[in-house]
Amino acid sequence: MDWHHIKDWLEHSIDLNPDALHVYAGLFLQIGAAIVLRKSLKSPWPWLVVAAVEFANEVYDYTYEVWPNRDIQFAEGLRDMWNTMVLPTILLVLARYAPRLIVGAPKAPEPPPSAADPG
């Protein structure tokens, strides 16, 4: 069973179209890469893993299947790249430049108890 058959099996077994699978795969791959690499989502490394894996997948698809119109096949590959990379890119940008949207505002530190405070 090769990679193409695995992707077909996955698509049919979970009843999602390929575009949705690309969205989920990008998100799960970024989170998985962050865990394995022990990096935060604000690090570009998990994002780069997703980009590299998706690029390799699209090169594989382009060479495995030969469509009569290669321009349409190339355009479909670009759409797959877009679908895969959009959420990882949003997470990377938010984690780097607006982390409060993800984790919330930090709590203000409580003042230390004073010596005069009997409580």
PDB file of N, CA, C and O in Angstrom, residues 6 10 12 16 18-19 22 25 29 31-32 38 45 49 51 54 62 66 69 87 93 102-103 115-116:
ATOM      1  N   ILE A   6      -3.092   5.124   0.937  1.00  0.00           N
ATOM      2  CA  ILE A   6      -3.350   5.469   2.341  1.00  0.00           C
ATOM      3  C   ILE A   6      -4.221   6.720   2.412  1.00  0.00           C
ATOM      4  O   ILE A   6      -5.182   6.775   3.185  1.00  0.00           O
ATOM      5  N   LEU A  10      -7.981   6.934   3.947  1.00  0.00           N
ATOM      6  CA  LEU A  10      -8.312   7.875   5.012  1.00  0.00           C
ATOM      7  C   LEU A  10      -9.496   8.757   4.608  1.00  0.00           C
ATOM      8  O   LEU A  10     -10.425   8.960   5.394  1.00  0.00           O
ATOM      9  N   HIS A  12     -11.925   8.112   2.545  1.00  0.00           N
ATOM     10  CA  HIS A  12     -13.182   7.373   2.513  1.00  0.00           C
ATOM     11  C   HIS A  12     -13.585   6.846   3.886  1.00  0.00           C
ATOM     12  O   HIS A  12     -14.782   6.740   4.181  1.00  0.00           O
ATOM     13  N   LEU A  16     -14.512  12.555   4.766  1.00  0.00           N
ATOM     14  CA  LEU A  16     -14.225  13.974   4.577  1.00  0.00           C
ATOM     15  C   LEU A  16     -13.676  14.176   3.179  1.00  0.00           C
ATOM     16  O   LEU A  16     -12.988  13.309   2.643  1.00  0.00           O
ATOM     17  N   PRO A  18     -11.127  15.855   0.391  1.00  0.00           N
ATOM     18  CA  PRO A  18      -9.683  16.103   0.487  1.00  0.00           C
ATOM     19  C   PRO A  18      -9.330  17.504   0.981  1.00  0.00           C
ATOM     20  O   PRO A  18      -8.328  17.672   1.686  1.00  0.00           O
ATOM     21  N   ASP A  19     -10.135  18.508   0.645  1.00  0.00           N
ATOM     22  CA  ASP A  19      -9.832  19.862   1.119  1.00  0.00           C
ATOM     23  C   ASP A  19      -9.896  19.935   2.635  1.00  0.00           C
ATOM     24  O   ASP A  19      -9.028  20.533   3.285  1.00  0.00           O
ATOM     25  N   HIS A  22      -6.904  18.292   4.254  1.00  0.00           N
ATOM     26  CA  HIS A  22      -5.707  19.132   4.247  1.00  0.00           C
ATOM     27  C   HIS A  22      -5.727  20.122   5.409  1.00  0.00           C
ATOM     28  O   HIS A  22      -4.696  20.356   6.045  1.00  0.00           O
ATOM     29  N   ALA A  25      -5.099  18.057   8.579  1.00  0.00           N
ATOM     30  CA  ALA A  25      -3.734  17.524   8.583  1.00  0.00           C
ATOM     31  C   ALA A  25      -2.731  18.617   8.932  1.00  0.00           C
ATOM     32  O   ALA A  25      -1.798  18.383   9.717  1.00  0.00           O
ATOM     33  N   LEU A  29      -0.595  18.266  12.262  1.00  0.00           N
ATOM     34  CA  LEU A  29       0.837  18.121  12.025  1.00  0.00           C
ATOM     35  C   LEU A  29       1.619  19.220  12.735  1.00  0.00           C
ATOM     36  O   LEU A  29       2.669  18.968  13.313  1.00  0.00           O
ATOM     37  N   ILE A  31       0.724  20.851  15.499  1.00  0.00           N
ATOM     38  CA  ILE A  31       0.689  20.573  16.934  1.00  0.00           C
ATOM     39  C   ILE A  31       1.587  19.387  17.265  1.00  0.00           C
ATOM     40  O   ILE A  31       2.356  19.408  18.237  1.00  0.00           O
ATOM     41  N   GLY A  32       1.523  18.329  16.437  1.00  0.00           N
ATOM     42  CA  GLY A  32       2.388  17.175  16.654  1.00  0.00           C
ATOM     43  C   GLY A  32       3.865  17.524  16.540  1.00  0.00           C
ATOM     44  O   GLY A  32       4.682  17.073  17.347  1.00  0.00           O
ATOM     45  N   ARG A  38       9.460  19.800  20.866  1.00  0.00           N
ATOM     46  CA  ARG A  38       9.442  20.533  22.134  1.00  0.00           C
ATOM     47  C   ARG A  38       9.612  22.028  21.910  1.00  0.00           C
ATOM     48  O   ARG A  38      10.415  22.705  22.555  1.00  0.00           O
ATOM     49  N   TRP A  45       9.577  26.532  13.679  1.00  0.00           N
ATOM     50  CA  TRP A  45       9.916  25.145  13.338  1.00  0.00           C
ATOM     51  C   TRP A  45       8.714  24.241  13.101  1.00  0.00           C
ATOM     52  O   TRP A  45       8.696  23.512  12.108  1.00  0.00           O
ATOM     53  N   VAL A  49       7.851  22.437   9.494  1.00  0.00           N
ATOM     54  CA  VAL A  49       7.611  21.000   9.312  1.00  0.00           C
ATOM     55  C   VAL A  49       6.364  20.793   8.464  1.00  0.00           C
ATOM     56  O   VAL A  49       6.362  19.988   7.523  1.00  0.00           O
ATOM     57  N   ALA A  51       5.025  22.886   6.341  1.00  0.00           N
ATOM     58  CA  ALA A  51       5.303  23.340   4.974  1.00  0.00           C
ATOM     59  C   ALA A  51       6.124  22.302   4.210  1.00  0.00           C
ATOM     60  O   ALA A  51       5.830  22.012   3.041  1.00  0.00           O
ATOM     61  N   GLU A  54       3.939  19.129   3.521  1.00  0.00           N
ATOM     62  CA  GLU A  54       2.926  19.415   2.501  1.00  0.00           C
ATOM     63  C   GLU A  54       3.566  19.581   1.125  1.00  0.00           C
ATOM     64  O   GLU A  54       3.029  19.109   0.129  1.00  0.00           O
ATOM     65  N   TYR A  62       1.903  15.249  -7.682  1.00  0.00           N
ATOM     66  CA  TYR A  62       2.124  15.743  -9.046  1.00  0.00           C
ATOM     67  C   TYR A  62       2.848  14.707  -9.900  1.00  0.00           C
ATOM     68  O   TYR A  62       2.593  14.601 -11.098  1.00  0.00           O
ATOM     69  N   VAL A  66      -0.744  11.739 -13.261  1.00  0.00           N
ATOM     70  CA  VAL A  66      -0.492  12.638 -14.380  1.00  0.00           C
ATOM     71  C   VAL A  66      -1.833  12.952 -15.028  1.00  0.00           C
ATOM     72  O   VAL A  66      -2.437  12.097 -15.669  1.00  0.00           O
ATOM     73  N   ASN A  69      -4.469  17.703 -18.143  1.00  0.00           N
ATOM     74  CA  ASN A  69      -4.141  19.126 -18.100  1.00  0.00           C
ATOM     75  C   ASN A  69      -3.293  19.376 -16.864  1.00  0.00           C
ATOM     76  O   ASN A  69      -3.810  19.487 -15.753  1.00  0.00           O
ATOM     77  N   LEU A  87      -4.339  27.450   8.517  1.00  0.00           N
ATOM     78  CA  LEU A  87      -4.473  27.437   9.979  1.00  0.00           C
ATOM     79  C   LEU A  87      -3.122  27.434  10.688  1.00  0.00           C
ATOM     80  O   LEU A  87      -2.951  28.160  11.677  1.00  0.00           O
ATOM     81  N   VAL A  93       1.213  33.187  13.581  1.00  0.00           N
ATOM     82  CA  VAL A  93       1.139  34.648  13.694  1.00  0.00           C
ATOM     83  C   VAL A  93       0.510  35.049  15.029  1.00  0.00           C
ATOM     84  O   VAL A  93       1.015  35.947  15.721  1.00  0.00           O
ATOM     85  N   ILE A 102      -4.656  33.831  22.605  1.00  0.00           N
ATOM     86  CA  ILE A 102      -4.633  32.385  22.805  1.00  0.00           C
ATOM     87  C   ILE A 102      -4.680  32.031  24.282  1.00  0.00           C
ATOM     88  O   ILE A 102      -5.458  31.182  24.708  1.00  0.00           O
ATOM     89  N   VAL A 103      -3.836  32.690  25.088  1.00  0.00           N
ATOM     90  CA  VAL A 103      -3.722  32.307  26.499  1.00  0.00           C
ATOM     91  C   VAL A 103      -4.384  33.286  27.457  1.00  0.00           C
ATOM     92  O   VAL A 103      -4.441  33.034  28.650  1.00  0.00           O
ATOM     93  N   ALA A 115       3.694  43.525  56.859  1.00  0.00           N
ATOM     94  CA  ALA A 115       3.955  43.058  58.220  1.00  0.00           C
ATOM     95  C   ALA A 115       2.879  43.556  59.179  1.00  0.00           C
ATOM     96  O   ALA A 115       2.601  42.938  60.193  1.00  0.00           O
ATOM     97  N   ALA A 116       2.273  44.704  58.850  1.00  0.00           N
ATOM     98  CA  ALA A 116       1.247  45.253  59.714  1.00  0.00           C
ATOM     99  C   ALA A 116      -0.091  44.583  59.524  1.00  0.00           C
ATOM    100  O   ALA A 116      -0.996  44.742  60.311  1.00  0.00           O
TER     101      ALA A 116
END
